[in-house]
Structures are given as C-alpha cells and as structure tokens.
Short mmCIF file of N, CA and C and ligand atoms in Angstrom, two decimals:
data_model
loop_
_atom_site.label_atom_id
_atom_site.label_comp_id
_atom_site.label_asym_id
_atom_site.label_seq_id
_atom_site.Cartn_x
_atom_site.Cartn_y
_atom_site.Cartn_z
N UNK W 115 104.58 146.63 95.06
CA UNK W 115 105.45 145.84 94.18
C UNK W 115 106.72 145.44 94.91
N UNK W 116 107.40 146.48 95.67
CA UNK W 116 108.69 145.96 95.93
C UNK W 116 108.35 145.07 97.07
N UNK W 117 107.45 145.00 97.86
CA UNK W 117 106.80 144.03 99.01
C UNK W 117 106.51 142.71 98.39
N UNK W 118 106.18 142.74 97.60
CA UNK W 118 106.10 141.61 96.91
C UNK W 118 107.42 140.50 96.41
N UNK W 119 108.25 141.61 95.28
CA UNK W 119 109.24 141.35 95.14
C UNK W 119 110.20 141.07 96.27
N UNK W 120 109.97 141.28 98.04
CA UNK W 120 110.88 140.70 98.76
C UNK W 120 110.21 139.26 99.36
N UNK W 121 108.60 139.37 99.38
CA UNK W 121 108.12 138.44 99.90
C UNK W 121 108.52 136.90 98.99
N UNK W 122 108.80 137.11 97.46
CA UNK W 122 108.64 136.29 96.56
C UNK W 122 110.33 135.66 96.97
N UNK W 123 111.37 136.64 97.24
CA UNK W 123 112.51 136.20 97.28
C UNK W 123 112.57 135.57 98.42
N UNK W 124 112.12 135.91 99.70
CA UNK W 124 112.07 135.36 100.58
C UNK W 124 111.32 133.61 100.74
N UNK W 125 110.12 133.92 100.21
CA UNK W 125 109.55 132.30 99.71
C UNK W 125 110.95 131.43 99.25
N UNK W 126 111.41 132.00 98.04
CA UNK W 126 112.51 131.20 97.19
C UNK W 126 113.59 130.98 98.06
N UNK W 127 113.95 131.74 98.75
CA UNK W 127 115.18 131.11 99.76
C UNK W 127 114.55 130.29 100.94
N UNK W 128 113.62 130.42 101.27
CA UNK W 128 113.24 129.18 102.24
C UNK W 128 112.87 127.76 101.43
N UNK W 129 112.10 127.86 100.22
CA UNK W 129 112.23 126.74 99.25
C UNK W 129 113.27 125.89 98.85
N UNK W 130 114.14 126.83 98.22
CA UNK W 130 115.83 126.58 98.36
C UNK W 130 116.70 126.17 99.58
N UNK W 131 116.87 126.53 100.16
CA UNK W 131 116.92 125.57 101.72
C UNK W 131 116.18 124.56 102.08
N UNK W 132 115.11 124.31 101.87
CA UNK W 132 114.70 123.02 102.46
C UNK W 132 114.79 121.89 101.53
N UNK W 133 114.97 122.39 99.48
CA UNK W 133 115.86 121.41 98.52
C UNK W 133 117.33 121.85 99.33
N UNK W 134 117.72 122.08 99.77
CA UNK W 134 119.30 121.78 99.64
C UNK W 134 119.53 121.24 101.06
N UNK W 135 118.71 120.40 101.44
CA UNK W 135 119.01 120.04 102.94
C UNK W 135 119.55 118.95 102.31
N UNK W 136 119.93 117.75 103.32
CA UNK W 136 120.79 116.57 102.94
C UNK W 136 119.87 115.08 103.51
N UNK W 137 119.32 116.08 104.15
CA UNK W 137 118.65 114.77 105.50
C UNK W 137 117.07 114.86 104.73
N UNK W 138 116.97 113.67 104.28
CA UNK W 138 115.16 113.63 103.36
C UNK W 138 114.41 114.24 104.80
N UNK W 139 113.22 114.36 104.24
CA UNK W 139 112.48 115.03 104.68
C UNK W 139 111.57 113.81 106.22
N UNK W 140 111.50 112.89 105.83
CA UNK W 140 110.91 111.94 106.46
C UNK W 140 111.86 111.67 107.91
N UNK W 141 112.98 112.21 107.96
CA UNK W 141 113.81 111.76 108.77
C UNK W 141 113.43 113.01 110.18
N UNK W 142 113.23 114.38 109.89
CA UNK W 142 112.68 114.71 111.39
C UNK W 142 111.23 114.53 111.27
N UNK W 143 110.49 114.63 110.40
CA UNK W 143 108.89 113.67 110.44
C UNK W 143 108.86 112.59 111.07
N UNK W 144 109.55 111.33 110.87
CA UNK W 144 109.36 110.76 111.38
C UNK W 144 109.82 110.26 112.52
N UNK W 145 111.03 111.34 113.26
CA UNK W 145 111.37 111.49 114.65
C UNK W 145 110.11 112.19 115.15
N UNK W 146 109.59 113.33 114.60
CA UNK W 146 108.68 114.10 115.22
C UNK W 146 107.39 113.00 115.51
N UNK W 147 106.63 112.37 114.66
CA UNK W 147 105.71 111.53 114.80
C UNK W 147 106.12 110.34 115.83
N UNK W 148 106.82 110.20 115.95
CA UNK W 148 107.75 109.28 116.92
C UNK W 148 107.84 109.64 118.79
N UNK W 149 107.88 110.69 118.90
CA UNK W 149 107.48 111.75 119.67
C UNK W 149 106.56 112.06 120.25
N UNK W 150 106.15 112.77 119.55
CA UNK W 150 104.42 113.53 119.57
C UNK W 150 103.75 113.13 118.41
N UNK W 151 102.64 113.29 119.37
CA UNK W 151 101.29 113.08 118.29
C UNK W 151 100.80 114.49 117.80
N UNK W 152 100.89 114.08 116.38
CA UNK W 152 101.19 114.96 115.45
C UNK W 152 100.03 116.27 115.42
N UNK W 153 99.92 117.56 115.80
CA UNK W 153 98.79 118.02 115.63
C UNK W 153 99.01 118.98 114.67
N UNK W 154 99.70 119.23 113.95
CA UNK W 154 100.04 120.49 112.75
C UNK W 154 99.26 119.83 111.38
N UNK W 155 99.02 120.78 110.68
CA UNK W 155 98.16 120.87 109.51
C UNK W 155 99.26 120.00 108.39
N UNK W 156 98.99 118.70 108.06
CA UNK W 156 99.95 118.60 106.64
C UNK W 156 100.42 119.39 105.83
N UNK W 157 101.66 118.95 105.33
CA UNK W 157 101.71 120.09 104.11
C UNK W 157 101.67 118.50 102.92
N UNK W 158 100.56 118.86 102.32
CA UNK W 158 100.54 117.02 101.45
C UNK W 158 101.07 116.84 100.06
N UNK W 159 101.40 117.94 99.72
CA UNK W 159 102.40 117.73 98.39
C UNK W 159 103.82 117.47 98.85
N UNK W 160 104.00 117.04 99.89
CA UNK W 160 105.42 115.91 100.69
C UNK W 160 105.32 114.73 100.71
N UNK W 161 104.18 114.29 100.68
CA UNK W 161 104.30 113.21 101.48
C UNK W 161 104.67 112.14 100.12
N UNK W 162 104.66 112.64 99.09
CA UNK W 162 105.33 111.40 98.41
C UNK W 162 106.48 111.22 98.60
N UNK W 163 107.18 112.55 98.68
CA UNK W 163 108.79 112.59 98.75
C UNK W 163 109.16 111.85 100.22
N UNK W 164 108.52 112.03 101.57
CA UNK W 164 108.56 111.63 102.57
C UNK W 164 108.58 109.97 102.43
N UNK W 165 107.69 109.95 101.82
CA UNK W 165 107.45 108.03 101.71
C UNK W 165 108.92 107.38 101.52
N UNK W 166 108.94 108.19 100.04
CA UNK W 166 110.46 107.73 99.50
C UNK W 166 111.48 107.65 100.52
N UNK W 167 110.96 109.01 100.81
CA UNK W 167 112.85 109.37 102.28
C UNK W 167 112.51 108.17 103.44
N UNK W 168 111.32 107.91 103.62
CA UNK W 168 111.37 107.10 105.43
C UNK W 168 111.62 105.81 104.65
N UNK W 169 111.76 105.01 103.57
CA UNK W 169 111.79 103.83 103.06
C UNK W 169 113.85 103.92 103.53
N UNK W 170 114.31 104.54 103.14
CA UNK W 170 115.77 104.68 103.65
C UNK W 170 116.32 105.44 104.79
N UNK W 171 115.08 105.65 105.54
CA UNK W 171 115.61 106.55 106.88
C UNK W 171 116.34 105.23 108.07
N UNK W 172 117.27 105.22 108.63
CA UNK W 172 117.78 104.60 109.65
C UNK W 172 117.08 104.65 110.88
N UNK W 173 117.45 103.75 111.55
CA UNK W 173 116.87 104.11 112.99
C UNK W 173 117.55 105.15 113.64
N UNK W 174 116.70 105.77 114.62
CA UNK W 174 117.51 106.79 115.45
C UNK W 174 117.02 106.13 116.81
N UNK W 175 118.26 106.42 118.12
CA UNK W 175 117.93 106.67 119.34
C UNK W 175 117.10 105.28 119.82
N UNK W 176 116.95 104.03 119.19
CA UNK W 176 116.21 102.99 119.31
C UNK W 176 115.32 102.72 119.73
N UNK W 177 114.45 103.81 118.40
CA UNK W 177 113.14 103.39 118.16
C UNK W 177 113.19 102.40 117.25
N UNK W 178 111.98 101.98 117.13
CA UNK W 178 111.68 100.87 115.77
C UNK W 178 112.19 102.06 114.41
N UNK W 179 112.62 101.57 113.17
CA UNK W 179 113.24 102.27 112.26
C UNK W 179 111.95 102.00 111.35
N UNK W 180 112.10 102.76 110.26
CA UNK W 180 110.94 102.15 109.01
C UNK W 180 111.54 101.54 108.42
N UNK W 181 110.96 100.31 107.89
CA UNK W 181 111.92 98.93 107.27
C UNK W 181 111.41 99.41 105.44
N UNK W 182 112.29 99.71 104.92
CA UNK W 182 111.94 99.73 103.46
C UNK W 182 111.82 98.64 102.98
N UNK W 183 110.39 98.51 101.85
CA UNK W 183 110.22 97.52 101.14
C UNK W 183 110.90 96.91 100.10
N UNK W 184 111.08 95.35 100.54
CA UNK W 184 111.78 94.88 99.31
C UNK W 184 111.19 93.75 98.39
N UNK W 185 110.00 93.79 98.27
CA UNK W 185 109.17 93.46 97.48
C UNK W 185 108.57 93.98 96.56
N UNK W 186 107.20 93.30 96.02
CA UNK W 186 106.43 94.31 95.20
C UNK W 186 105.71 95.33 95.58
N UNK W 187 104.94 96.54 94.58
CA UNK W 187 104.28 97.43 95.31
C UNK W 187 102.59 97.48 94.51
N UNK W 188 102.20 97.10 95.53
CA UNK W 188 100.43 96.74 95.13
C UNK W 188 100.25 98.50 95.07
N UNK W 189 99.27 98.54 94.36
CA UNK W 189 98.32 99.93 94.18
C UNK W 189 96.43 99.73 94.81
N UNK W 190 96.33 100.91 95.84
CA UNK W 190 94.98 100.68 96.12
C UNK W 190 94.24 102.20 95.79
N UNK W 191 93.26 102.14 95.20
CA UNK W 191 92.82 103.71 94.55
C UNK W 191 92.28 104.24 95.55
N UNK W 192 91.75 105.95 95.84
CA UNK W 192 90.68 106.23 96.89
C UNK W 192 89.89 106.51 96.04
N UNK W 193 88.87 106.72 95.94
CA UNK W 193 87.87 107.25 95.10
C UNK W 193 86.76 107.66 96.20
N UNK W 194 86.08 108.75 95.88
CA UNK W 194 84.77 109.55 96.32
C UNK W 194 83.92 110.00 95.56
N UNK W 195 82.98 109.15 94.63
CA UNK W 195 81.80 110.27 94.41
C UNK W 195 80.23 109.67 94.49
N UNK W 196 79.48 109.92 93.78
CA UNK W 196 77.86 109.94 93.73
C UNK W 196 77.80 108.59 94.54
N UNK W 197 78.73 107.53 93.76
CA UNK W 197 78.02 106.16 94.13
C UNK W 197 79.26 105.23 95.47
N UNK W 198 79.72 106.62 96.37
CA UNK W 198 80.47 105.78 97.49
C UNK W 198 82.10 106.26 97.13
N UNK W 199 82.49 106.29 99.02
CA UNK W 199 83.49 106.46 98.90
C UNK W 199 84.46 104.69 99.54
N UNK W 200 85.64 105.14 98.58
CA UNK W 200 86.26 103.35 98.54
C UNK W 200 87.04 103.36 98.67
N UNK W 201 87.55 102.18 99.13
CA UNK W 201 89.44 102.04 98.89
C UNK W 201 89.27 100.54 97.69
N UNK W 202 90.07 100.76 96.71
CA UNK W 202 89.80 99.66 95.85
C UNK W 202 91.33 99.09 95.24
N UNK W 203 91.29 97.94 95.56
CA UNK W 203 90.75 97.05 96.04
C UNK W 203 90.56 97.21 97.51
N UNK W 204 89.30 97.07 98.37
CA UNK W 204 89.04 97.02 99.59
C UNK W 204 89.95 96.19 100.62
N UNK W 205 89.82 94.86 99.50
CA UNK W 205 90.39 93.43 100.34
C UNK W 205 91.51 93.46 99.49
N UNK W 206 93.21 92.67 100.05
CA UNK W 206 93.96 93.31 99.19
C UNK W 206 95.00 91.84 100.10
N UNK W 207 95.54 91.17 99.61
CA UNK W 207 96.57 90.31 100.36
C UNK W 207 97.93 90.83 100.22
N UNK W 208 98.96 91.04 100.62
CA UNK W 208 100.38 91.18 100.42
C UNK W 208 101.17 90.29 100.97
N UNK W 209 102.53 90.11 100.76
CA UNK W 209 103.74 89.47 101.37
C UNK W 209 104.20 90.78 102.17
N UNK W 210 104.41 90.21 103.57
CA UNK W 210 105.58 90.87 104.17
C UNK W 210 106.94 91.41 103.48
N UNK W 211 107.27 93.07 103.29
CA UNK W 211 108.31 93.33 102.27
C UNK W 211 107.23 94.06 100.99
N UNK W 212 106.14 93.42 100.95
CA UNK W 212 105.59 94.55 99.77
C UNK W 212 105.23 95.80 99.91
N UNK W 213 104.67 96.48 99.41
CA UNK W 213 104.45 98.00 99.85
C UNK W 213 103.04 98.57 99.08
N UNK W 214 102.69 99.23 99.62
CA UNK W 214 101.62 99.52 98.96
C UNK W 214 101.46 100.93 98.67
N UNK W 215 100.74 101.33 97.58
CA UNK W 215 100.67 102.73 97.10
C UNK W 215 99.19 102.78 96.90
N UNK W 216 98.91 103.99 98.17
CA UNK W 216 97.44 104.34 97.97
C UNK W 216 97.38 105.91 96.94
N UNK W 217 96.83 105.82 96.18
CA UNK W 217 96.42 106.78 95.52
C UNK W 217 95.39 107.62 95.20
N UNK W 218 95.20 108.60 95.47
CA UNK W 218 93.85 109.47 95.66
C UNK W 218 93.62 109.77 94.03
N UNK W 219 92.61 109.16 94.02
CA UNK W 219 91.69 109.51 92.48
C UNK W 219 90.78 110.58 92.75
N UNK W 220 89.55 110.40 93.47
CA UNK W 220 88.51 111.52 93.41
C UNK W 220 88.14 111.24 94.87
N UNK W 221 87.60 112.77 94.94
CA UNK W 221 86.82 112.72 96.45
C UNK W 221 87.65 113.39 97.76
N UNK W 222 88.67 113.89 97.56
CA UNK W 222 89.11 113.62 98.78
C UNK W 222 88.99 114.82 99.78
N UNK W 223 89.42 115.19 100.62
CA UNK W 223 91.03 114.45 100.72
C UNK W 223 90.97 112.66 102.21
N UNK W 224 91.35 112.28 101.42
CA UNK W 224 90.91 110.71 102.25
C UNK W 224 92.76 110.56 102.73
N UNK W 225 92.41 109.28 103.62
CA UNK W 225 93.38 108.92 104.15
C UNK W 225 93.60 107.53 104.71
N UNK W 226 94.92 106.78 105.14
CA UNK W 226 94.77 105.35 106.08
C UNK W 226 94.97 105.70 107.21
N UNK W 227 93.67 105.06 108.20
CA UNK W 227 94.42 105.09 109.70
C UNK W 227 93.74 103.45 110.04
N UNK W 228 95.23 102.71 110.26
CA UNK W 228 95.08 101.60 110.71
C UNK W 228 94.11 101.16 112.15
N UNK W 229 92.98 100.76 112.39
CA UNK W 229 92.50 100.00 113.65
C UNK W 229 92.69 99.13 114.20
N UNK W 230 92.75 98.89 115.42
CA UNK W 230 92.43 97.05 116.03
C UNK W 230 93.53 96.45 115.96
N UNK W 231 94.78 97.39 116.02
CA UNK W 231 96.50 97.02 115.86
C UNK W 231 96.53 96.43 117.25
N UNK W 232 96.33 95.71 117.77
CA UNK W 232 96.89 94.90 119.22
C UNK W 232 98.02 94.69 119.24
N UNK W 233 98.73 93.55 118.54
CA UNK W 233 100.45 93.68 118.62
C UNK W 233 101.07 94.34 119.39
N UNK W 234 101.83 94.62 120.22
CA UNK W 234 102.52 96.09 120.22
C UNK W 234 103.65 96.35 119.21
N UNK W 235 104.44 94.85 118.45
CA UNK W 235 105.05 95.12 117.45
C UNK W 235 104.62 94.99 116.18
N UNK W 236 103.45 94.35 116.26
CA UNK W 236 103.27 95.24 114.51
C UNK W 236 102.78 96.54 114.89
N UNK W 237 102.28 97.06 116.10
CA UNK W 237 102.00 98.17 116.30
C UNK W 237 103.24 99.33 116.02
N UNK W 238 103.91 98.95 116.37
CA UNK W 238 105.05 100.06 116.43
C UNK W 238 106.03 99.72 114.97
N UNK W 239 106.13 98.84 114.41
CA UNK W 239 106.41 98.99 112.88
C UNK W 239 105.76 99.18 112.19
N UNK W 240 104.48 99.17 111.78
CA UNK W 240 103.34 99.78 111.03
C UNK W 240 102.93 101.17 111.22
N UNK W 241 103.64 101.61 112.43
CA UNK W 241 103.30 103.37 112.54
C UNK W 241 104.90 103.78 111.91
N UNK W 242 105.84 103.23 112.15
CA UNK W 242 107.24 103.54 112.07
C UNK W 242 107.09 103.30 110.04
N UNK W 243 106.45 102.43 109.70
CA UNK W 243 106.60 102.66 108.41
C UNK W 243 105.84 103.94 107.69
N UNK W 244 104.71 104.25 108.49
CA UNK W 244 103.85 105.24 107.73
C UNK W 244 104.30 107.17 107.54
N UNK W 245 104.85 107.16 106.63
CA UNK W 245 105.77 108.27 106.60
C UNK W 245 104.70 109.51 106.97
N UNK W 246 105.22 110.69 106.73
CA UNK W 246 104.73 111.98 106.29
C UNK W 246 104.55 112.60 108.04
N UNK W 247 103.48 113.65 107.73
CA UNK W 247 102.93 114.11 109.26
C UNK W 247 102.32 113.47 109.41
N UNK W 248 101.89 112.20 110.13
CA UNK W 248 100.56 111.58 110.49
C UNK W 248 99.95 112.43 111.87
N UNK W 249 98.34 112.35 111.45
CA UNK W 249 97.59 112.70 112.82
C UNK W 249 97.59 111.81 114.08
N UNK W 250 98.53 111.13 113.99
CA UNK W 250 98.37 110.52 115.22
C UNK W 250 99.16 108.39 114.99
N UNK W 251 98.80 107.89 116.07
CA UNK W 251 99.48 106.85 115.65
C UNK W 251 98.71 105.77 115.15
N UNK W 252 99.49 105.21 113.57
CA UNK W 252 98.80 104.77 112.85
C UNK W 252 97.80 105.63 111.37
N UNK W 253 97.67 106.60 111.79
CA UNK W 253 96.79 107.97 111.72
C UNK W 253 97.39 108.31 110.31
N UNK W 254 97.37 108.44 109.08
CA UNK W 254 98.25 108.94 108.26
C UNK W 254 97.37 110.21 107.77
N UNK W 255 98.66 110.92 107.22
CA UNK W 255 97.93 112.02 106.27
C UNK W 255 97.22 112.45 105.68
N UNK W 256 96.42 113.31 105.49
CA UNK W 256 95.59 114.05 104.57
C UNK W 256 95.70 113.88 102.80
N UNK W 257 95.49 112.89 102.08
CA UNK W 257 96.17 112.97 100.39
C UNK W 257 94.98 113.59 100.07
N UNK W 258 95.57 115.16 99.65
CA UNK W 258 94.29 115.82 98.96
C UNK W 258 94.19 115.72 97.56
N UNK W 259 95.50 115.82 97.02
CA UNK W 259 95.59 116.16 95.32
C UNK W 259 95.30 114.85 94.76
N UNK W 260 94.82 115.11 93.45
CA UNK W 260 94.36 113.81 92.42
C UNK W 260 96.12 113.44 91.93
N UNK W 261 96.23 112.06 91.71
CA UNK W 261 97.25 111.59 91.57
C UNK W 261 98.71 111.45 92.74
N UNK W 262 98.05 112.24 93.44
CA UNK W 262 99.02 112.31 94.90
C UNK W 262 99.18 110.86 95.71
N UNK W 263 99.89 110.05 95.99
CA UNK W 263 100.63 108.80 96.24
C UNK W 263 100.70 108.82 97.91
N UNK W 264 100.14 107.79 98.51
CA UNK W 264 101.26 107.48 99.68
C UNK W 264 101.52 105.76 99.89
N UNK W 265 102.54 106.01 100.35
CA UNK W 265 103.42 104.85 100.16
C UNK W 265 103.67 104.08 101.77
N UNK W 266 102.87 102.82 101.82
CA UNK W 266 103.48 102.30 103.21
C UNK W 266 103.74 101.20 103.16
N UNK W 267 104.95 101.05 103.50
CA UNK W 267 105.46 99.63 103.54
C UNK W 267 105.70 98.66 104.17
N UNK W 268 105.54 97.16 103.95
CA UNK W 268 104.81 96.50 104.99
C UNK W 268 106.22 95.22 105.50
N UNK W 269 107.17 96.05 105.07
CA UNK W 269 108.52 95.03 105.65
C UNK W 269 108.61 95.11 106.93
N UNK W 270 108.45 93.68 107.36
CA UNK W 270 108.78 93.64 109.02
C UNK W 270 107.80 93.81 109.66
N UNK W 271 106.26 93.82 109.16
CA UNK W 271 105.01 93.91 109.52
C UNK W 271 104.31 92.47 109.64
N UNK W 272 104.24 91.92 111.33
CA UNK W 272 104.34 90.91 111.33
C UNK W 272 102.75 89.87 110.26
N UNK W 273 102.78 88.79 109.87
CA UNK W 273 101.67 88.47 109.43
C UNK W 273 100.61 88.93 110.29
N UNK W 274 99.15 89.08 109.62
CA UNK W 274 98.00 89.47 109.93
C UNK W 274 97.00 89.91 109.36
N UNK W 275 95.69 90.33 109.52
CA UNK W 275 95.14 90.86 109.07
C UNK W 275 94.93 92.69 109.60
N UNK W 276 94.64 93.61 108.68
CA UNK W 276 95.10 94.86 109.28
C UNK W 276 94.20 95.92 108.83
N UNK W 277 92.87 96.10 109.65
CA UNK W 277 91.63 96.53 109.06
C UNK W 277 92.13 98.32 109.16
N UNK W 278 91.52 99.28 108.14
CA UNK W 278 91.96 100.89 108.13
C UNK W 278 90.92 101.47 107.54
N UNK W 279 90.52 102.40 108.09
CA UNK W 279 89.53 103.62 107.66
C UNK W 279 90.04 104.88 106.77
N UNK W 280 89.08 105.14 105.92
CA UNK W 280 89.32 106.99 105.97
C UNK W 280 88.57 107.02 107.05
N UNK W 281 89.23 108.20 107.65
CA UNK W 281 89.03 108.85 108.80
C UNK W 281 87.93 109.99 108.15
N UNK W 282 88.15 111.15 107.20
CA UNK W 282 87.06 111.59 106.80
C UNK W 282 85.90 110.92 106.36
N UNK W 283 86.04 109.73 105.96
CA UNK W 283 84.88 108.60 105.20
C UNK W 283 84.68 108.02 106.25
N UNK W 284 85.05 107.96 107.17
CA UNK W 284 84.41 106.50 108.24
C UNK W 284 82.86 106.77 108.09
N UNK W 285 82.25 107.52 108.41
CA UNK W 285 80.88 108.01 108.16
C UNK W 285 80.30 106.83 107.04
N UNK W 286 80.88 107.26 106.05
CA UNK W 286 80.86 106.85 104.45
C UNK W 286 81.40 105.45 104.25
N UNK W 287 81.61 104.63 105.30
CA UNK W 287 82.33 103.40 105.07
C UNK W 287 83.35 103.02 104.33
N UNK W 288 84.12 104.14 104.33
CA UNK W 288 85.31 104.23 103.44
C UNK W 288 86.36 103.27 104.16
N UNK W 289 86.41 101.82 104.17
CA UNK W 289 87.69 101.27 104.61
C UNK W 289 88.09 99.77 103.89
N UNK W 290 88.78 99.06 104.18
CA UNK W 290 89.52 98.08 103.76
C UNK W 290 90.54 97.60 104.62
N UNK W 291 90.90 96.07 104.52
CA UNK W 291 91.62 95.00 105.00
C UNK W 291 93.16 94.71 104.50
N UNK W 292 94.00 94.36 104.68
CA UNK W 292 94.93 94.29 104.03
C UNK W 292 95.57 93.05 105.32
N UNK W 293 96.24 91.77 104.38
CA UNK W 293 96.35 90.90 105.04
C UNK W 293 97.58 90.69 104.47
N UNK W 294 98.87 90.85 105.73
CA UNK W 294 99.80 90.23 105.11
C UNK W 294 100.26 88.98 105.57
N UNK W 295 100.68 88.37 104.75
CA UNK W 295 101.00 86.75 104.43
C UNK W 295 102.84 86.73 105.32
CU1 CU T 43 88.21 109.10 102.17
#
C-alpha cells in the first residue's frame, strides 16, 4: 500500500509538471522530429493537444516553422473493419490554409504518412506541419483511440497533389489523395 501510495504521488507530480509547463507540447516534438527521426513509441492521447500547440509554434533556429491554418478544416474518417480499411473521403480537395482533421473511427490504430513528396519545399512544410512524434519524415503518428483527432495543416503547402498511406493498412490499401488548390 504505501508503495503504491508513493508511486501514485509520484505519477501526479510528473503529470502536474508537464500541465504546468508553458511551452505546448509540440514545440520540443517538433524540434525533436526536426532532428531525428523519430524512433520512440507515441504517447497518442497528445497528439491532439500537440496539433493544437504546433499550429502556434514559431520557428526555431531556421528551420521551416509549422504554418497554422487559416482556413477551413475538412474532416477525413479512418475506419477498419469486415468490409476494408479507408480513409473517407479518400479523394478530398483543399485550399492552401485549410487543415484537415483525420479522425480514427474503427480499426486502428491507423495513421498519415505522406508519399512521392518530391518538392523539397512542400517537402519540408508538410513534415514541419505534421505535429506529434512522427515515425519518421512525413511519417505521422499512431491514432489509436476512437474519436482521437489529428490535425495537419496545409498553410504554405505548395499546390499539388499529395498521395498518403496507413502505414499499418498499406497491405489493406488503406490510402488517399489530397489535392491542394
Ligand atoms: Cu489504418
């Protein structure tokens, strides 16, 4: 019991410290992803909060910054079961400035990892927008939980078309297009 009772306090003060930081969370994420390629296990009940934080994170050290969206925000579902795993809408147009919110319905845990990025600058603003721990570049997170959100935004993402997989679904043809205007 009393092992417990210190382990539990101890949880709560590291919890409590990382709410009472000042600097969102997306801001050494997305220095770290910036960096290195990411090999640590998500922690994915962040990454909504992360989205939020890298939409107002500044540039550091002059890298490309994440450009927060100032447009609308399209919704694309994941879904996984009996009859296919999807991103829906598959095909999806946006304006440069909109943002998009993928949302894990069933199946997962799914994810976006952008392909066939040639650019080197939409390359490097399209990774600079994609918050959280990503696996790599372009590579985004793990969204395991139902209703769990990620948010990438496509300000300053030059026009194009911008083909992305689940990475667990590629198998499963889990991908979609997204063309911004
Ligand atoms: Cu998937």
């Amino acid at each position: 019991m009393r092992f417990h009772g210190i382990a539990l306090l101890t949880s709560a003060a590291i919890l409590g410290a990382c709410g009472g930081e000042k600097q969102p969370a997306a801001d050494t994420s997305a220095a770290a992803a910036a960096t290195t390629p990411a090999a640590t296990t998500t922690p994915t009940g962040d990454t909504a909060a992360a989205a939020a934080g890298a939409a107002t994170t500044p540039a550091a050290g002059g890298a490309v910054a994440a450009a927060p969206a100032t447009g609308q925000t399209h919704e694309v579902k994941m879904t996984g079961d009996a009859t296919g795993y999807k991103f829906e809408p598959a095909n999806l147009t946006v304006k440069q400035g909109d943002a998009i919110k993928f949302v894990m319905v069933s199946g997962g845990p799914h994810n976006v990892a952008f392909q066939n990025v040639t650019d080197p600058a939409a390359k490097a603003q399209l990774d600079a927008n994609m918050p959280g721990q990503k696996m790599g570049e372009l590579n985004g997170p793990m969204i395991m939980q139902p209703n769990e959100a990620y948010v990438i935004s496509f300000a300053k993402v030059p026009p194009g078309k911008y083909d992305y997989v689940c990475t667990p679904h590629l198998a499963m043809n889990m991908k979609g297009v997204i063309t911004v205007q």
